[in-house]
Each structure stands twice: as C-alpha cells, then as structure tokens.
PDB file of C-alpha atoms and ligand atoms in Angstrom:
ATOM      1  CA  UNK A  64       0.000   0.000   0.000  1.00 52.00           C
ATOM      2  CA  UNK A  65       1.250   3.498  -0.803  1.00 51.00           C
ATOM      3  CA  UNK A  66       0.829   6.470   1.517  1.00 50.00           C
ATOM      4  CA  UNK A  67       1.624   9.551  -0.546  1.00 48.00           C
ATOM      5  CA  UNK A  68       2.883  12.757   1.005  1.00 53.00           C
ATOM      6  CA  UNK A  69       0.785  15.863   0.429  1.00 47.00           C
ATOM      7  CA  UNK A  70       1.977  18.099  -2.384  1.00 45.00           C
ATOM      8  CA  UNK A  71       2.682  20.902   0.068  1.00 50.00           C
ATOM      9  CA  UNK A  72       5.917  19.238   1.144  1.00 47.00           C
ATOM     10  CA  UNK A  73       8.018  21.572  -0.969  1.00 49.00           C
ATOM     11  CA  UNK A  74       6.806  24.521   1.099  1.00 59.00           C
ATOM     12  CA  UNK A  75       8.139  23.090   4.290  1.00 72.00           C
ATOM     13  CA  UNK A  76      10.736  24.962   6.329  1.00 82.00           C
ATOM     14  CA  UNK A  77      12.434  22.741   8.907  1.00 90.00           C
ATOM     15  CA  UNK A  78      13.897  23.838  12.230  1.00 92.00           C
ATOM     16  CA  UNK A  79      17.525  24.940  12.009  1.00 92.00           C
ATOM     17  CA  UNK A  80      19.636  21.821  12.484  1.00 95.00           C
ATOM     18  CA  UNK A  81      22.969  21.252  14.223  1.00 94.00           C
ATOM     19  CA  UNK A  82      24.092  22.813  17.471  1.00 93.00           C
ATOM     20  CA  UNK A  83      25.062  26.281  16.250  1.00 93.00           C
ATOM     21  CA  UNK A  84      23.967  29.561  17.817  1.00 94.00           C
ATOM     22  CA  UNK A  85      20.774  29.688  15.718  1.00 94.00           C
ATOM     23  CA  UNK A  86      19.936  26.002  15.913  1.00 95.00           C
ATOM     24  CA  UNK A  87      16.665  24.649  17.262  1.00 94.00           C
ATOM     25  CA  UNK A  88      18.641  22.636  19.791  1.00 95.00           C
ATOM     26  CA  UNK A  89      20.030  25.882  21.255  1.00 94.00           C
ATOM     27  CA  UNK A  90      16.835  27.913  20.887  1.00 93.00           C
ATOM     28  CA  UNK A  91      14.010  25.782  22.186  1.00 92.00           C
ATOM     29  CA  UNK A  92      13.980  26.570  25.886  1.00 93.00           C
ATOM     30  CA  UNK A  93      10.292  27.492  25.629  1.00 89.00           C
ATOM     31  CA  UNK A  94       9.454  24.006  24.347  1.00 91.00           C
ATOM     32  CA  UNK A  95      11.533  22.548  27.161  1.00 93.00           C
ATOM     33  CA  UNK A  96       9.510  24.595  29.681  1.00 92.00           C
ATOM     34  CA  UNK A  97       6.337  23.127  28.174  1.00 92.00           C
ATOM     35  CA  UNK A  98       7.650  19.570  28.599  1.00 94.00           C
ATOM     36  CA  UNK A  99       8.487  20.269  32.239  1.00 94.00           C
ATOM     37  CA  UNK A 100       5.175  22.028  32.910  1.00 92.00           C
ATOM     38  CA  UNK A 101       3.129  19.139  31.500  1.00 93.00           C
ATOM     39  CA  UNK A 102       5.189  16.306  33.009  1.00 94.00           C
ATOM     40  CA  UNK A 103       2.866  15.694  35.983  1.00 95.00           C
ATOM     41  CA  UNK A 104      -0.282  15.959  33.841  1.00 94.00           C
ATOM     42  CA  UNK A 105       1.058  13.339  31.442  1.00 92.00           C
ATOM     43  CA  UNK A 106       2.029  11.076  34.357  1.00 93.00           C
ATOM     44  CA  UNK A 107      -1.419  11.423  35.928  1.00 93.00           C
ATOM     45  CA  UNK A 108      -3.150  10.677  32.624  1.00 92.00           C
ATOM     46  CA  UNK A 109      -1.055   7.556  32.215  1.00 91.00           C
ATOM     47  CA  UNK A 110      -1.636   6.427  35.795  1.00 90.00           C
ATOM     48  CA  UNK A 111      -5.378   6.925  35.275  1.00 91.00           C
ATOM     49  CA  UNK A 112      -5.873   5.586  31.793  1.00 90.00           C
ATOM     50  CA  UNK A 113      -3.187   3.068  30.887  1.00 87.00           C
ATOM     51  CA  UNK A 114      -4.620  -0.393  31.259  1.00 84.00           C
ATOM     52  CA  UNK A 115      -2.262  -3.249  30.475  1.00 87.00           C
ATOM     53  CA  UNK A 116      -5.137  -5.751  30.635  1.00 86.00           C
ATOM     54  CA  UNK A 117      -6.887  -4.544  27.464  1.00 84.00           C
ATOM     55  CA  UNK A 118      -6.408  -6.580  24.253  1.00 79.00           C
ATOM     56  CA  UNK A 119      -3.985  -4.110  22.663  1.00 75.00           C
ATOM     57  CA  UNK A 120      -1.500  -4.696  25.463  1.00 82.00           C
ATOM     58  CA  UNK A 121      -1.973  -8.397  26.036  1.00 76.00           C
ATOM     59  CA  UNK A 122       1.206 -10.394  25.387  1.00 74.00           C
ATOM     60  CA  UNK A 123       3.140  -7.321  24.233  1.00 78.00           C
ATOM     61  CA  UNK A 124       6.509  -6.939  25.852  1.00 85.00           C
ATOM     62  CA  UNK A 125       7.604  -4.086  23.567  1.00 92.00           C
ATOM     63  CA  UNK A 126       5.980  -0.780  24.440  1.00 95.00           C
ATOM     64  CA  UNK A 127       5.955   1.374  21.301  1.00 96.00           C
ATOM     65  CA  UNK A 128       6.001   5.166  21.651  1.00 98.00           C
ATOM     66  CA  UNK A 129       5.894   7.749  18.855  1.00 98.00           C
ATOM     67  CA  UNK A 130       6.902  11.389  19.199  1.00 98.00           C
ATOM     68  CA  UNK A 131       5.315  13.202  16.264  1.00 98.00           C
ATOM     69  CA  UNK A 132       7.111  16.392  15.260  1.00 98.00           C
ATOM     70  CA  UNK A 133      10.129  15.686  17.461  1.00 98.00           C
ATOM     71  CA  UNK A 134      12.560  18.119  15.757  1.00 97.00           C
ATOM     72  CA  UNK A 135      16.239  17.799  16.683  1.00 97.00           C
ATOM     73  CA  UNK A 136      16.032  17.612  20.480  1.00 92.00           C
ATOM     74  CA  UNK A 137      16.669  18.006  23.325  1.00 96.00           C
ATOM     75  CA  UNK A 138      13.031  18.380  24.532  1.00 97.00           C
ATOM     76  CA  UNK A 139      11.976  15.118  22.907  1.00 98.00           C
ATOM     77  CA  UNK A 140      14.555  13.139  24.931  1.00 98.00           C
ATOM     78  CA  UNK A 141      13.243  14.537  28.206  1.00 97.00           C
ATOM     79  CA  UNK A 142       9.635  13.873  27.205  1.00 97.00           C
ATOM     80  CA  UNK A 143      10.414  10.271  26.200  1.00 98.00           C
ATOM     81  CA  UNK A 144      12.225   9.637  29.474  1.00 97.00           C
ATOM     82  CA  UNK A 145       9.227  11.017  31.427  1.00 96.00           C
ATOM     83  CA  UNK A 146       6.849   8.748  29.524  1.00 97.00           C
ATOM     84  CA  UNK A 147       8.971   5.654  30.093  1.00 97.00           C
ATOM     85  CA  UNK A 148       9.221   6.418  33.815  1.00 95.00           C
ATOM     86  CA  UNK A 149       5.432   6.751  33.998  1.00 94.00           C
ATOM     87  CA  UNK A 150       4.889   3.431  32.201  1.00 94.00           C
ATOM     88  CA  UNK A 151       7.365   1.702  34.486  1.00 94.00           C
ATOM     89  CA  UNK A 152       5.604   3.087  37.557  1.00 92.00           C
ATOM     90  CA  UNK A 153       2.287   1.770  36.318  1.00 90.00           C
ATOM     91  CA  UNK A 154       3.362  -1.669  35.060  1.00 88.00           C
ATOM     92  CA  UNK A 155       3.382  -4.615  37.464  1.00 86.00           C
ATOM     93  CA  UNK A 156       6.545  -6.091  36.032  1.00 89.00           C
ATOM     94  CA  UNK A 157       8.463  -3.229  34.395  1.00 89.00           C
ATOM     95  CA  UNK A 158      11.673  -5.225  33.972  1.00 91.00           C
ATOM     96  CA  UNK A 159       9.783  -7.434  31.480  1.00 90.00           C
ATOM     97  CA  UNK A 160       9.107  -4.440  29.240  1.00 93.00           C
ATOM     98  CA  UNK A 161      11.232  -3.163  26.380  1.00 96.00           C
ATOM     99  CA  UNK A 162      10.648   0.252  24.836  1.00 97.00           C
ATOM    100  CA  UNK A 163      10.874   1.445  21.276  1.00 98.00           C
ATOM    101  CA  UNK A 164      10.660   5.145  20.469  1.00 98.00           C
ATOM    102  CA  UNK A 165       9.785   6.317  16.968  1.00 98.00           C
ATOM    103  CA  UNK A 166      11.073   9.824  16.378  1.00 98.00           C
ATOM    104  CA  UNK A 167       8.980  11.402  13.654  1.00 98.00           C
ATOM    105  CA  UNK A 168       9.411  14.645  11.793  1.00 98.00           C
ATOM    106  CA  UNK A 169       9.314  15.841   8.193  1.00 96.00           C
ATOM    107  CA  UNK A 170      11.957  14.542   5.768  1.00 94.00           C
ATOM    108  CA  UNK A 171      13.980  17.759   5.953  1.00 95.00           C
ATOM    109  CA  UNK A 172      14.402  17.578   9.722  1.00 97.00           C
ATOM    110  CA  UNK A 173      18.013  17.233  10.875  1.00 97.00           C
ATOM    111  CA  UNK A 174      17.739  13.626  12.030  1.00 98.00           C
ATOM    112  CA  UNK A 175      21.553  13.344  12.126  1.00 98.00           C
ATOM    113  CA  UNK A 176      21.749  15.887  14.931  1.00 97.00           C
ATOM    114  CA  UNK A 177      18.879  14.162  16.718  1.00 98.00           C
ATOM    115  CA  UNK A 178      20.459  10.727  16.603  1.00 98.00           C
ATOM    116  CA  UNK A 179      23.966  11.940  17.425  1.00 97.00           C
ATOM    117  CA  UNK A 180      22.518  13.535  20.583  1.00 97.00           C
ATOM    118  CA  UNK A 181      20.593  10.508  21.853  1.00 98.00           C
ATOM    119  CA  UNK A 182      21.155  10.190  25.619  1.00 98.00           C
ATOM    120  CA  UNK A 183      23.701   7.415  26.198  1.00 97.00           C
ATOM    121  CA  UNK A 184      21.716   6.183  29.209  1.00 95.00           C
ATOM    122  CA  UNK A 185      18.417   5.823  27.324  1.00 97.00           C
ATOM    123  CA  UNK A 186      16.287   2.774  27.982  1.00 96.00           C
ATOM    124  CA  UNK A 187      14.782   2.457  24.506  1.00 98.00           C
ATOM    125  CA  UNK A 188      15.464   1.431  20.956  1.00 98.00           C
ATOM    126  CA  UNK A 189      15.427   4.542  18.765  1.00 98.00           C
ATOM    127  CA  UNK A 190      13.980   4.654  15.270  1.00 98.00           C
ATOM    128  CA  UNK A 191      13.514   7.515  12.811  1.00 98.00           C
ATOM    129  CA  UNK A 192      10.202   7.833  10.996  1.00 98.00           C
ATOM    130  CA  UNK A 193      10.377  10.623   8.421  1.00 97.00           C
ATOM    131  CA  UNK A 194       7.125  11.883   6.923  1.00 96.00           C
ATOM    132  CA  UNK A 195       4.113  14.010   7.627  1.00 96.00           C
ATOM    133  CA  UNK A 196       1.976  13.250  10.628  1.00 98.00           C
ATOM    134  CA  UNK A 197      -1.017  14.362   8.569  1.00 97.00           C
ATOM    135  CA  UNK A 198      -0.927  10.980   6.882  1.00 97.00           C
ATOM    136  CA  UNK A 199      -0.316   7.368   7.922  1.00 98.00           C
ATOM    137  CA  UNK A 200       3.162   6.684   9.320  1.00 98.00           C
ATOM    138  CA  UNK A 201       2.790   3.305  11.053  1.00 98.00           C
ATOM    139  CA  UNK A 202       1.065  -0.040  10.432  1.00 97.00           C
ATOM    140  CA  UNK A 203      -2.332  -0.761  11.944  1.00 96.00           C
ATOM    141  CA  UNK A 204      -2.509  -1.148  15.720  1.00 94.00           C
ATOM    142  CA  UNK A 205       1.176  -0.877  16.491  1.00 94.00           C
ATOM    143  CA  UNK A 206       1.550   2.128  18.800  1.00 96.00           C
ATOM    144  CA  UNK A 207       0.848   2.079  22.516  1.00 95.00           C
ATOM    145  CA  UNK A 208       1.498   5.736  23.169  1.00 96.00           C
ATOM    146  CA  UNK A 209       1.466   8.710  20.806  1.00 98.00           C
ATOM    147  CA  UNK A 210       2.937  11.993  21.937  1.00 98.00           C
ATOM    148  CA  UNK A 211       3.142  15.307  20.132  1.00 98.00           C
ATOM    149  CA  UNK A 212       4.249  18.552  21.708  1.00 97.00           C
ATOM    150  CA  UNK A 213       4.198  21.986  20.145  1.00 94.00           C
ATOM    151  CA  UNK A 214       3.960  20.633  16.609  1.00 96.00           C
ATOM    152  CA  UNK A 215       0.324  20.210  15.629  1.00 95.00           C
ATOM    153  CA  UNK A 216      -0.236  23.906  15.149  1.00 90.00           C
ATOM    154  CA  UNK A 217       1.858  23.548  11.969  1.00 92.00           C
ATOM    155  CA  UNK A 218      -0.564  23.406   9.076  1.00 92.00           C
ATOM    156  CA  UNK A 219       0.004  21.059   6.152  1.00 92.00           C
ATOM    157  CA  UNK A 220      -0.133  24.046   3.814  1.00 89.00           C
ATOM    158  CA  UNK A 221      -1.056  27.691   3.516  1.00 84.00           C
ATOM    159  CA  UNK A 222      -4.811  27.714   2.843  1.00 86.00           C
ATOM    160  CA  UNK A 223      -5.668  27.884  -0.879  1.00 83.00           C
ATOM    161  CA  UNK A 224      -7.562  31.158  -0.443  1.00 79.00           C
ATOM    162  CA  UNK A 225      -4.459  32.843   0.956  1.00 75.00           C
ATOM    163  CA  UNK A 226      -2.332  31.601  -1.943  1.00 72.00           C
ATOM    164  CA  UNK A 227      -4.660  32.811  -4.718  1.00 68.00           C
ATOM    165  CA  UNK A 228      -2.877  35.086  -7.160  1.00 60.00           C
ATOM    166  CA  UNK A 229      -6.025  37.214  -7.338  1.00 61.00           C
ATOM    167  CA  UNK A 230      -6.869  37.439  -3.684  1.00 55.00           C
ATOM    168  CA  UNK A 231      -9.993  38.958  -2.242  1.00 58.00           C
ATOM    169  CA  UNK A 232      -9.665  42.453  -0.836  1.00 51.00           C
ATOM    170  CA  UNK A 233      -9.914  41.265   2.760  1.00 53.00           C
ATOM    171  CA  UNK A 234      -6.578  39.531   2.533  1.00 57.00           C
ATOM    172  CA  UNK A 235      -4.619  42.671   1.819  1.00 60.00           C
ATOM    173  CA  UNK A 236      -2.404  43.727   4.683  1.00 62.00           C
ATOM    174  CA  UNK A 237      -3.075  40.596   6.689  1.00 62.00           C
ATOM    175  CA  UNK A 238      -0.415  37.919   6.478  1.00 63.00           C
ATOM    176  CA  UNK A 239      -0.987  36.364   9.874  1.00 65.00           C
ATOM    177  CA  UNK A 240      -3.876  34.568  11.414  1.00 66.00           C
ATOM    178  CA  UNK A 241      -4.183  36.788  14.450  1.00 65.00           C
ATOM    179  CA  UNK A 242      -7.933  37.217  14.269  1.00 61.00           C
ATOM    180  CA  UNK A 243      -7.755  40.870  13.196  1.00 62.00           C
ATOM    181  CA  UNK A 244      -9.395  39.941   9.900  1.00 71.00           C
ATOM    182  CA  UNK A 245     -12.319  37.574  10.380  1.00 75.00           C
ATOM    183  CA  UNK A 246     -12.110  35.988   6.921  1.00 79.00           C
ATOM    184  CA  UNK A 247      -8.401  35.217   7.327  1.00 77.00           C
ATOM    185  CA  UNK A 248      -9.044  33.594  10.700  1.00 78.00           C
ATOM    186  CA  UNK A 249     -11.828  31.514   9.141  1.00 85.00           C
ATOM    187  CA  UNK A 250      -9.760  30.075   6.304  1.00 86.00           C
ATOM    188  CA  UNK A 251      -6.925  29.175   8.686  1.00 86.00           C
ATOM    189  CA  UNK A 252      -9.401  27.592  11.119  1.00 88.00           C
ATOM    190  CA  UNK A 253     -10.861  25.519   8.257  1.00 93.00           C
ATOM    191  CA  UNK A 254      -7.365  24.347   7.257  1.00 93.00           C
ATOM    192  CA  UNK A 255      -6.573  23.425  10.861  1.00 93.00           C
ATOM    193  CA  UNK A 256      -9.820  21.456  11.150  1.00 96.00           C
ATOM    194  CA  UNK A 257      -9.032  19.557   7.966  1.00 97.00           C
ATOM    195  CA  UNK A 258      -5.455  18.814   9.104  1.00 97.00           C
ATOM    196  CA  UNK A 259      -6.610  17.655  12.531  1.00 97.00           C
ATOM    197  CA  UNK A 260      -9.102  15.293  10.920  1.00 98.00           C
ATOM    198  CA  UNK A 261      -6.332  13.755   8.799  1.00 98.00           C
ATOM    199  CA  UNK A 262      -4.080  13.489  11.861  1.00 98.00           C
ATOM    200  CA  UNK A 263      -6.740  11.877  14.067  1.00 98.00           C
ATOM    201  CA  UNK A 264      -7.911   9.458  11.360  1.00 98.00           C
ATOM    202  CA  UNK A 265      -4.341   8.240  10.835  1.00 98.00           C
ATOM    203  CA  UNK A 266      -3.682   7.802  14.565  1.00 98.00           C
ATOM    204  CA  UNK A 267      -6.997   5.988  15.036  1.00 97.00           C
ATOM    205  CA  UNK A 268      -5.626   3.280  12.744  1.00 97.00           C
ATOM    206  CA  UNK A 269      -2.185   3.172  14.290  1.00 97.00           C
ATOM    207  CA  UNK A 270      -2.942   3.089  18.024  1.00 95.00           C
ATOM    208  CA  UNK A 271      -3.581  -0.271  19.675  1.00 93.00           C
ATOM    209  CA  UNK A 272      -6.871  -0.742  21.466  1.00 90.00           C
ATOM    210  CA  UNK A 273      -6.474   0.938  24.845  1.00 88.00           C
ATOM    211  CA  UNK A 274      -3.489   3.002  23.632  1.00 91.00           C
ATOM    212  CA  UNK A 275      -3.107   6.612  24.676  1.00 94.00           C
ATOM    213  CA  UNK A 276      -2.340   9.863  22.903  1.00 96.00           C
ATOM    214  CA  UNK A 277      -1.128  13.118  24.426  1.00 96.00           C
ATOM    215  CA  UNK A 278      -1.215  16.276  22.339  1.00 96.00           C
ATOM    216  CA  UNK A 279       0.304  19.459  23.708  1.00 94.00           C
ATOM    217  CA  UNK A 280      -0.191  22.716  21.885  1.00 89.00           C
ATOM    218  CA  UNK A 281      -1.029  26.277  22.767  1.00 83.00           C
ATOM    219  CA  UNK A 282      -4.662  27.233  22.443  1.00 83.00           C
ATOM    220  CA  UNK A 283      -7.116  29.991  23.252  1.00 83.00           C
ATOM    221  CA  UNK A 284     -10.322  29.782  25.248  1.00 83.00           C
ATOM    222  CA  UNK A 285     -13.447  29.995  23.040  1.00 83.00           C
ATOM    223  CA  UNK A 286     -14.341  33.549  22.147  1.00 81.00           C
ATOM    224  CA  UNK A 287     -10.903  35.066  22.773  1.00 82.00           C
ATOM    225  CA  UNK A 288      -9.370  36.223  19.482  1.00 77.00           C
ATOM    226  CA  UNK A 289      -5.637  35.850  19.035  1.00 78.00           C
ATOM    227  CA  UNK A 290      -5.479  39.597  18.461  1.00 77.00           C
ATOM    228  CA  UNK A 291      -6.269  40.146  22.152  1.00 82.00           C
ATOM    229  CA  UNK A 292      -3.283  38.135  23.358  1.00 85.00           C
ATOM    230  CA  UNK A 293       0.306  39.279  23.757  1.00 84.00           C
ATOM    231  CA  UNK A 294       1.392  36.729  21.170  1.00 80.00           C
ATOM    232  CA  UNK A 295      -1.254  37.946  18.715  1.00 81.00           C
ATOM    233  CA  UNK A 296      -0.231  41.551  19.163  1.00 84.00           C
ATOM    234  CA  UNK A 297       3.427  40.648  18.630  1.00 85.00           C
ATOM    235  CA  UNK A 298       2.606  38.688  15.461  1.00 81.00           C
ATOM    236  CA  UNK A 299       0.403  41.511  14.242  1.00 80.00           C
ATOM    237  CA  UNK A 300       3.218  43.998  14.750  1.00 84.00           C
ATOM    238  CA  UNK A 301       5.843  41.858  13.010  1.00 83.00           C
ATOM    239  CA  UNK A 302       3.371  41.130  10.183  1.00 79.00           C
ATOM    240  CA  UNK A 303       2.750  44.818   9.579  1.00 80.00           C
ATOM    241  CA  UNK A 304       6.524  45.457   9.632  1.00 82.00           C
ATOM    242  CA  UNK A 305       6.996  42.815   6.918  1.00 78.00           C
ATOM    243  CA  UNK A 306       4.237  44.362   4.824  1.00 76.00           C
ATOM    244  CA  UNK A 307       5.833  47.800   5.201  1.00 79.00           C
ATOM    245  CA  UNK A 308       9.180  46.363   4.152  1.00 76.00           C
ATOM    246  CA  UNK A 309       7.585  44.715   1.107  1.00 72.00           C
ATOM    247  CA  UNK A 310       6.030  48.030   0.148  1.00 73.00           C
ATOM    248  CA  UNK A 311       9.211  50.079   0.457  1.00 71.00           C
ATOM    249  CA  UNK A 312      10.241  48.706  -2.941  1.00 61.00           C
ATOM    250  CA  UNK A 313      13.910  49.109  -2.074  1.00 54.00           C
ATOM    251  CA  UNK A 314      16.278  47.199  -4.336  1.00 44.00           C
ATOM    252  CA  UNK A 315      17.759  45.488  -1.336  1.00 53.00           C
ATOM    253  CA  UNK A 316      14.459  43.764  -0.674  1.00 53.00           C
ATOM    254  CA  UNK A 317      13.608  42.892  -4.241  1.00 56.00           C
ATOM    255  CA  UNK A 318      13.357  39.166  -4.683  1.00 60.00           C
ATOM    256  CA  UNK A 319      13.701  38.646  -0.972  1.00 58.00           C
ATOM    257  CA  UNK A 320      10.514  40.140   0.385  1.00 56.00           C
ATOM    258  CA  UNK A 321       7.376  40.412  -1.662  1.00 54.00           C
ATOM    259  CA  UNK A 322       3.877  41.122  -0.630  1.00 51.00           C
ATOM    260  CA  UNK A 323       2.213  37.788  -0.202  1.00 48.00           C
ATOM    261  CA  UNK A 324      -0.476  38.691  -2.702  1.00 44.00           C
ATOM    262  CA  UNK A 325       1.893  38.871  -5.655  1.00 46.00           C
ATOM    263  CA  UNK A 326       5.069  40.366  -6.987  1.00 43.00           C
ATOM    264  CA  UNK A 327       3.454  43.481  -8.541  1.00 42.00           C
ATOM    265  CA  UNK A 328       4.002  45.667  -5.489  1.00 38.00           C
ATOM    266  CA  UNK A 329       7.734  44.994  -5.621  1.00 36.00           C
ATOM    267  CA  UNK A 330       7.988  45.321  -9.387  1.00 36.00           C
ATOM    268  CA  UNK A 331       6.072  48.599  -9.657  1.00 31.00           C
TER     269      UNK A 331
HETATM  270  C1  SAM B1387       8.387  23.714  17.374  1.00 90.11           C
HETATM  271  S1  SAM B1387       8.970  22.158  16.864  1.00 90.11           S
HETATM  272  C2  SAM B1387       8.635  21.178  18.302  1.00 90.11           C
HETATM  273  C3  SAM B1387       9.609  20.039  18.418  1.00 90.11           C
HETATM  274  C4  SAM B1387       9.500  19.188  19.672  1.00 90.11           C
HETATM  275  N1  SAM B1387       8.228  18.496  19.741  1.00 90.11           N
HETATM  276  C5  SAM B1387       9.761  19.969  20.915  1.00 90.11           C
HETATM  277  O1  SAM B1387       8.875  20.082  21.764  1.00 90.11           O
HETATM  278  O2  SAM B1387      10.883  20.489  21.049  1.00 90.11           O
HETATM  279  C6  SAM B1387       7.712  21.595  15.731  1.00 90.11           C
HETATM  280  C7  SAM B1387       8.204  20.431  14.895  1.00 90.11           C
HETATM  281  O3  SAM B1387       7.087  19.882  14.200  1.00 90.11           O
HETATM  282  C8  SAM B1387       7.553  19.439  12.944  1.00 90.11           C
HETATM  283  N2  SAM B1387       6.424  19.289  12.019  1.00 90.11           N
HETATM  284  C9  SAM B1387       5.639  20.269  11.505  1.00 90.11           C
HETATM  285  N3  SAM B1387       4.729  19.741  10.676  1.00 90.11           N
HETATM  286  C10 SAM B1387       4.938  18.403  10.659  1.00 90.11           C
HETATM  287  C11 SAM B1387       4.319  17.316   9.993  1.00 90.11           C
HETATM  288  N4  SAM B1387       3.289  17.525   9.169  1.00 90.11           N
HETATM  289  N5  SAM B1387       4.781  16.064  10.202  1.00 90.11           N
HETATM  290  C12 SAM B1387       5.824  15.856  11.044  1.00 90.11           C
HETATM  291  N6  SAM B1387       6.452  16.851  11.721  1.00 90.11           N
HETATM  292  C13 SAM B1387       6.020  18.111  11.518  1.00 90.11           C
HETATM  293  C14 SAM B1387       8.519  20.543  12.532  1.00 90.11           C
HETATM  294  O4  SAM B1387       9.407  20.089  11.530  1.00 90.11           O
HETATM  295  C15 SAM B1387       9.211  20.836  13.840  1.00 90.11           C
HETATM  296  O5  SAM B1387      10.386  20.094  13.970  1.00 90.11           O
END
C-alpha cells in the first residue's frame, strides 16, 4: 500500500539543524519549559488511563512510543524519558518491558543531529520515521502511546484562499492569522480542522486498542481572538513590519521580500 505525502511538502521549512547559535537545539527553551510544565499531567493521565489488561497490550513486551514532530532535540529526549518512567511506575513487572521510540518529523528535519545527541543512558530502541503526521506513518494497531508537543499547530499548507494570485480584498495587509481579519481567521481555522481530521484518522488506525495519545499545543479559550493576546499583538506587529518592508520597494528587498499577494508591489 502506498501512503503519498501531500503536495505541500516543498513549502516546508524545517527547524535549524545542528548545534550552532541559531539552531533549534540551542533555541528551544520554551518548548523545554512546556515539557516540564506538562510532566505531571502526562504522568497522571497515564496512571489513570493506561490499562495493560486490554487486548492491545496483552502479550506485548515491547511498548511502542511515537513522538510526532520531534525536531532535533533536546526536549523530545526529556519527554520520552518522562513517559517511560510513567509506564514503568504503572506496570506490574516493568523489567519485562522493552521500549521502542519512533522519532517522527518531516523529511527535511536534521535527524543526524537528533540521533547523534541521543542520551547514552536511554532505555529504549530509537527509530527515525520521516514523513508528515497528517498521513499514515505506522502499520495498523502498532503504537501504545502517541505523543506530540508543540507541533500540531503547523498546518500542512497555507490555505488555498491565501495563496490565490487574485486574492480577495480582505486579505490585503493581513499575512498572519491573528484574528484581526475575520475571513483570514476563518480560512486558517478551516485548514486546521481539515489537518486535525487527517491526523486523528491516521492515529486511530495506528494506536492499539487501549493506547493513549497526548497532544500538547497552545490554544485559546473559546471567544478570545488571538489579536487580544500578547502573542497575537506581537505577530500583528511583526506582520505589519513585513508588509511595510515589502512596500518600500527598495532594491535590497527585491526578490527577498514580496507582498504575499503577488510580486506586482515589488515590481512597480
Ligand atoms: C516547534 S517544533 C517542536 C519540536 C518538539 N516536539 C519539541 O517540543 O521540542 C515543531 C516540529 O514539528 C515538525 N512538524 C511540523 N509539521 C509536521 C508534519 N506535518 N509532520 C511531522 N512533523 C512536523 C517541525 O518540523 C518541527 O520540527
């Protein structure tokens, strides 16, 4: 069976690899804070919900974990260690268990950096699974635990309406989904809904019966537009700066920054 990647793959921009000053590995302290802040919640969920008696777990001595959108580390290593500790605490005979961790990210992710940084004291077999989590990545009923932190807010593509060469007037001057422009927020929300459906359908096939999934991502309470948050205001400000830069029509920007709705503004 063939599981094709979506055509939007070419648009993908991976995290900066390696361990240099601008690398993801050196600039992901916020993601690390999220792993630490959610550690107890994940442990509690596992203590509450993991049931080794259900059919999906019967006779399985290999506990299979997938981290979807793992990037280059180090947060993923800490998260995987937390999960394994929680499983061991819950299992009656933890020494009988072996663990396999599937590190997933898009093809362009710097898997070399990830695998060169694997903790020497890890208690699991490590496997790379390149590909988009918006489609199937694993065989039927093979995963016991799926984890994804700070990755599912990545859309599979820029919504079609935003990419149109002849865009509607409402799109002008709005390159971010901050909620300032209702129509922009709506097309991004529709894309997110579609992507989440693809993600959930794929995982529904891949998880064993009784398996668990933890998804961590930032969200807003219903009715609060992004534009009212600090993050939204910051994005709005940087978006308007980019638009101003695109409009300055300076030679230095030509070819580098263009208004998202076409090249005319730069060429004029
Ligand atoms: C902000 S990083 C988070 C990495 C890691 N989970 C952490 O907490 O440090 C988001 C990651 O999701 C990956 N990603 C985005 N879309 C993806 C997709 N469709 N399939 C797999 N990985 C994806 C990106 O390549 C990136 O490495």
